[in-house]
Short mmCIF file of C-alpha atoms and ligand atoms in Angstrom, two decimals:
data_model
loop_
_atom_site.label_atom_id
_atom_site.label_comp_id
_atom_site.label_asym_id
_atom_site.label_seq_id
_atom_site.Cartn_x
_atom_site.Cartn_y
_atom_site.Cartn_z
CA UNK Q 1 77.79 98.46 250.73
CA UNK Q 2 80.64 100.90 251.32
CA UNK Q 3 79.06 104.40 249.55
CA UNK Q 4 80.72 107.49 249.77
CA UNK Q 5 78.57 110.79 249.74
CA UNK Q 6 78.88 114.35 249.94
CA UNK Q 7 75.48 116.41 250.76
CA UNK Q 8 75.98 120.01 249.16
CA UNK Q 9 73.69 122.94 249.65
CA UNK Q 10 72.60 126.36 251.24
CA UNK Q 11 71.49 126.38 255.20
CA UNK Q 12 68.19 124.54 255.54
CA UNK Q 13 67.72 122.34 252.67
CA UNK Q 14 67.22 118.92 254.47
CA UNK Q 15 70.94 117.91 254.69
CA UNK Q 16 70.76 117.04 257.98
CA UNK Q 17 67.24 115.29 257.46
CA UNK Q 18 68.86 113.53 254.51
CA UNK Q 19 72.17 112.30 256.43
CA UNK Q 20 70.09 110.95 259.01
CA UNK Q 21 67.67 108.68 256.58
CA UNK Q 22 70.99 107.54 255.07
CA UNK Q 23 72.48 106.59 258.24
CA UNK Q 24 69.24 104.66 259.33
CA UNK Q 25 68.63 102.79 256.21
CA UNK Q 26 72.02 102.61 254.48
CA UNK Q 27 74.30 101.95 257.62
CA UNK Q 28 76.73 104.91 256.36
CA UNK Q 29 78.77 107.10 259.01
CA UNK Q 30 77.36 110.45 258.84
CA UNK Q 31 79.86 113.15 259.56
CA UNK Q 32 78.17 116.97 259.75
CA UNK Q 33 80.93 119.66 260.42
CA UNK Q 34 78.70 122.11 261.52
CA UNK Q 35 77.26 119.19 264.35
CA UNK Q 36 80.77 118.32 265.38
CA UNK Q 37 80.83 122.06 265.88
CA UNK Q 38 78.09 122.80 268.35
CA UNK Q 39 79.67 119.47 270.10
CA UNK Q 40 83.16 121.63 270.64
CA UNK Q 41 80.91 124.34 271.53
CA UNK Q 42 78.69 122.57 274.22
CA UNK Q 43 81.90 120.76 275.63
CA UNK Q 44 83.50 124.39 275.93
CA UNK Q 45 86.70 123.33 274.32
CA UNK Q 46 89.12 125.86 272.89
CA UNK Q 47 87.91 124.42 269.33
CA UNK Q 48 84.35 125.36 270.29
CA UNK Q 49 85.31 128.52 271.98
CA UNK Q 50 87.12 129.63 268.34
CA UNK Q 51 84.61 128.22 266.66
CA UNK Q 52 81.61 129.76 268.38
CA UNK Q 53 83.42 133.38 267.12
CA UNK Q 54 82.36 132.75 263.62
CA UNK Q 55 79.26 130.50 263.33
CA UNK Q 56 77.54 133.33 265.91
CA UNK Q 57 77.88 135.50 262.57
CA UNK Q 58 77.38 133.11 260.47
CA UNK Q 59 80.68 133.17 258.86
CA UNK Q 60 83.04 130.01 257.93
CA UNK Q 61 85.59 129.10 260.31
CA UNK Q 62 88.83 129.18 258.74
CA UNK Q 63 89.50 126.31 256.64
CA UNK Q 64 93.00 125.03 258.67
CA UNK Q 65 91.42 123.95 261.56
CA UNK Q 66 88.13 122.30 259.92
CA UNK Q 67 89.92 120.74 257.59
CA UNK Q 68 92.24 119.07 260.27
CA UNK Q 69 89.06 118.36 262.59
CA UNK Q 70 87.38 116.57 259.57
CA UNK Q 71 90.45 114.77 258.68
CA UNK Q 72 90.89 112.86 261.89
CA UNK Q 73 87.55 111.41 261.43
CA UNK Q 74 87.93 110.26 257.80
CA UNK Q 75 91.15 108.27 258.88
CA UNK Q 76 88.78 106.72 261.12
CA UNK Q 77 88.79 102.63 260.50
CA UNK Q 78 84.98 102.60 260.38
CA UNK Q 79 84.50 105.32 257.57
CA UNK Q 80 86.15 102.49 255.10
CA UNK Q 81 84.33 99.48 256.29
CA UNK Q 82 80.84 101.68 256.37
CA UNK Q 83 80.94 104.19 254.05
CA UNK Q 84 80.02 108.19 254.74
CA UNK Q 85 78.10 110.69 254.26
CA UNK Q 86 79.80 113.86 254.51
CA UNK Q 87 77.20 116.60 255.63
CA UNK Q 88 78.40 120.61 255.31
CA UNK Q 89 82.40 119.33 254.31
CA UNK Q 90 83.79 120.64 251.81
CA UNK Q 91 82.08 124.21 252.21
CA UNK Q 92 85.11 125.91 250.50
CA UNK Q 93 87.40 125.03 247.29
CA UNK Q 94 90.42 124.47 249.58
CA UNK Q 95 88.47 122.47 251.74
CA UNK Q 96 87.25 120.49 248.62
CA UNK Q 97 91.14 119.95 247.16
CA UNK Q 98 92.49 119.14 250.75
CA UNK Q 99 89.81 116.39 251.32
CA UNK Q 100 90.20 114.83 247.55
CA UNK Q 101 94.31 114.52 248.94
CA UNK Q 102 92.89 112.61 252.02
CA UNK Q 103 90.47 110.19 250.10
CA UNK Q 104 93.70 109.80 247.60
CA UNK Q 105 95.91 109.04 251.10
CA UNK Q 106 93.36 106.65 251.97
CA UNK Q 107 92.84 104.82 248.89
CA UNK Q 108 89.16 105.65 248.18
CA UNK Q 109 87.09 107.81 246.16
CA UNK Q 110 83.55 109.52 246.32
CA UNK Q 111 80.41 107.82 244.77
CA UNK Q 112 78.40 110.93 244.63
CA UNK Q 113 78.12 114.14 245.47
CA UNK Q 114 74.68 115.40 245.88
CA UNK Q 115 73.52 119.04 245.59
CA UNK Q 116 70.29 119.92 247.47
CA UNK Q 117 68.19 122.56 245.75
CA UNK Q 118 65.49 124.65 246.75
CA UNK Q 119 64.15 128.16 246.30
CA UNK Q 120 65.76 130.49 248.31
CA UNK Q 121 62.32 131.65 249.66
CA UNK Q 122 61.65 128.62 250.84
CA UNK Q 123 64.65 128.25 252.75
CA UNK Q 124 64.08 131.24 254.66
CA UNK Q 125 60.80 129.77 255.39
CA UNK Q 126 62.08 126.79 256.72
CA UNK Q 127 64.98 128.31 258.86
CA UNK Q 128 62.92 130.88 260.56
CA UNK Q 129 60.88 128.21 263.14
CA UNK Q 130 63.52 124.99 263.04
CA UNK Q 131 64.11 123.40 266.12
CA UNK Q 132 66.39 120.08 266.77
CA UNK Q 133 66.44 118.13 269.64
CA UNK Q 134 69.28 117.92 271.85
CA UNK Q 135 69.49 114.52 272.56
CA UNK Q 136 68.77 112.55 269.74
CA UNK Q 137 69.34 115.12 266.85
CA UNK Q 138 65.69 114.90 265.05
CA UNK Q 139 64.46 117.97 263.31
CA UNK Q 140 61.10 119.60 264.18
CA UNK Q 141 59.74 123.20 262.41
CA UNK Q 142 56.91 125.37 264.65
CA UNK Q 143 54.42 125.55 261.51
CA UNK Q 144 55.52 122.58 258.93
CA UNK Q 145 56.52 119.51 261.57
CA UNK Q 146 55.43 120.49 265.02
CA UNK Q 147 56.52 118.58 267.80
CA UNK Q 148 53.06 116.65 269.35
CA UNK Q 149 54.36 118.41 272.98
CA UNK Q 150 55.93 121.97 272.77
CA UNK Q 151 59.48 122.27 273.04
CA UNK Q 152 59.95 118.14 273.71
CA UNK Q 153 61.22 115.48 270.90
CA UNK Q 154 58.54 112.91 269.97
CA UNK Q 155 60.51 110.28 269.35
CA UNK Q 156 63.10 110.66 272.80
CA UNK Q 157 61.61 112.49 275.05
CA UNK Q 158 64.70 115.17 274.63
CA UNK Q 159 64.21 119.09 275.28
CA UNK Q 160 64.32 120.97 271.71
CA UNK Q 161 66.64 123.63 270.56
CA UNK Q 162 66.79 126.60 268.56
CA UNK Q 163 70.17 127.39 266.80
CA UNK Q 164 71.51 130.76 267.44
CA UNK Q 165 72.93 130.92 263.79
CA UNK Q 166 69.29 130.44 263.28
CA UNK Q 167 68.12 134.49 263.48
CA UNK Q 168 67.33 136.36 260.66
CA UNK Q 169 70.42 138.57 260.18
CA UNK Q 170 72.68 135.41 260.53
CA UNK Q 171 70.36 133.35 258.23
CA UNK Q 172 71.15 136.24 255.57
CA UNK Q 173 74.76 136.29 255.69
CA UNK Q 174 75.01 132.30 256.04
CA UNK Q 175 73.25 132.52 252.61
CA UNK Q 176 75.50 135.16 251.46
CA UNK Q 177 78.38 132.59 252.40
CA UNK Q 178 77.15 129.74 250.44
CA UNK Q 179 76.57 131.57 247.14
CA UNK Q 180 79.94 133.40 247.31
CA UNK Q 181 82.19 130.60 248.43
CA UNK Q 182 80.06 127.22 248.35
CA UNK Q 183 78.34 127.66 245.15
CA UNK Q 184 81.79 127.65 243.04
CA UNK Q 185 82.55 123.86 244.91
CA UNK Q 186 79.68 122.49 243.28
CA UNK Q 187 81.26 123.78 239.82
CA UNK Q 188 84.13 121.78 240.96
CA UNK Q 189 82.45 118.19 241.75
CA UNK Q 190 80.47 118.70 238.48
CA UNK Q 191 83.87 118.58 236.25
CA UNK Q 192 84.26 115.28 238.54
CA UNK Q 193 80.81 114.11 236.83
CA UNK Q 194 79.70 112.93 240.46
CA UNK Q 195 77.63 115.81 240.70
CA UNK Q 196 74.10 114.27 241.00
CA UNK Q 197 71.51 116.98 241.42
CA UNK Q 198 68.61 116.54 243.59
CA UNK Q 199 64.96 118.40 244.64
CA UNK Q 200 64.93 119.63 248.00
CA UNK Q 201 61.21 121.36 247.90
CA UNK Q 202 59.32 118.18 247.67
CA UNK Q 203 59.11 115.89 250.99
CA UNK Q 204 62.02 114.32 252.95
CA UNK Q 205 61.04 110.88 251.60
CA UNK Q 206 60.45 112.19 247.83
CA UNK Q 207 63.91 113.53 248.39
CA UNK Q 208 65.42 110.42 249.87
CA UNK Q 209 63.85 108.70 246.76
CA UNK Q 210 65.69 110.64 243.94
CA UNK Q 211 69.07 110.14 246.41
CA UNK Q 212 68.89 106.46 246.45
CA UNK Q 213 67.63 106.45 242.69
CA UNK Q 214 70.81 108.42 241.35
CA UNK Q 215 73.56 106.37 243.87
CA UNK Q 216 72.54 103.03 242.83
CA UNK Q 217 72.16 104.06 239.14
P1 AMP S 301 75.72 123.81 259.55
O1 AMP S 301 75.19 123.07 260.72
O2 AMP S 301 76.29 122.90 258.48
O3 AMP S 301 74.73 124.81 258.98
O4 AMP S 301 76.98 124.67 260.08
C1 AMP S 301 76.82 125.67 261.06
C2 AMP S 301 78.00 126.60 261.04
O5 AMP S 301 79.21 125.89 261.35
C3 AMP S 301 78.30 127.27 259.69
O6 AMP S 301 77.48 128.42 259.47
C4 AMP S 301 79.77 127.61 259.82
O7 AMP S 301 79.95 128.74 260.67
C5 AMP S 301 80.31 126.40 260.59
N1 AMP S 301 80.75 125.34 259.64
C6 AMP S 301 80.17 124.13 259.43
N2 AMP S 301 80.83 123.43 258.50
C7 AMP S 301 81.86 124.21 258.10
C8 AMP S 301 82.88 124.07 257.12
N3 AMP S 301 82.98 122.98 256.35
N4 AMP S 301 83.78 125.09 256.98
C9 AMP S 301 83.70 126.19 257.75
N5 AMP S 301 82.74 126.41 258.65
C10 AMP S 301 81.81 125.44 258.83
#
């Protein structure tokens, strides 16, 4: 099955947790721009260096240079044969228009694009206490998901993180962000009618369930 997703939604609403249940049960290529990110920023390339100037404020990075670094990756061989799930791409309505010109390039179109929702309360909830482990990329929270041995992944052994972008201040203005300049892309997918709209307060599996339940409608 070759499915093509987009995951749409404010900071902390299980997009991540999502792309990676897709991955592991559907086969599809995730791609996360905000991962591919902290990548360029661990590496210390001059992408991550630029890069690192805006997500420390929570802020977008311009839309040129995402646009070209998610670009390369779609005209990647495997993203036909597998399918993808696109995880934090499009964030902005140019970024939106230049990626429906590279699907139309490529000769493929999107299956779904799925908007995350939960209460904004509860997102601040969830941000303040996520970690993620370096290594293997699993997602642990201090109160709701503890890891079994502090600051080490269960599952690989690999030492956990917490996001800088994760502090209150920067949670606020990522926020900010989304409803100003995300919000309005979801307006655009729904003219589409791919827009399939999905609860993000109930668990990662309920979730997962109302995904696969709207993409193989
Ligand atoms: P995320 O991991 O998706 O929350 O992204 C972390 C940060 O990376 C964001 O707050 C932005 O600063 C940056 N970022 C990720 N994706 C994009 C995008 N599509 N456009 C611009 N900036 C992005």
């Amino acid at each position: 099955m070759s499915t093509r997703l987009i995951l749409i939604g404010p900071p902390g609403v299980g997009k991540g947790t999502q792309s990676a249940l897709l991955h592991a049960r559907l086969g599809l290529k995730t791609m996360s721009s905000g991962d591919i990110f902290r990548k360029e920023i661990e590496a210390e390339t001059d992408l991550g260096r630029m890069a690192q100037r805006y997500i420390q404020h929570g802020e977008l990075v311009p839309n040129g240079v995402t646009i070209e670094m998610m670009a390369k990756r779609l005209r990647d061989e495997d993203t036909r044969k597998k399918g993808f799930v696109l995880d934090g791409f499009p964030r902005t309505d140019r970024q939106a228009e230049a990626l429906d010109e590279i699907l139309f390039e490529m000769d493929m179109g999107l299956d779904k694009v799925i908007s995350i929702e939960v209460p904004e309360e509860t997102i601040l909830h969830r941000l303040a206490g996520r970690m993620g482990c370096t290594k293997c990329g699993e997602i642990y929270h201090s109160r709701n998901k503890p890891p079994m041995r502090e600051g080490l992944c269960d599952k690989c052994n690999g030492p956990l993180f917490v996001r800088t972008d994760d502090q209150p201040q920067t949670i606020l203005e990522r926020l900010r962000v989304f409803k100003e300049t995300t919000e309005p892309v979801i307006g655009y997918y729904e003219k589409t009618g791919t827009l399939l709209r999905v609860d993000g307060s109930v668990g990662p599996e309920e979730t997962y369930q109302e995904i696969l339940a709207g993409i193989t409608a």
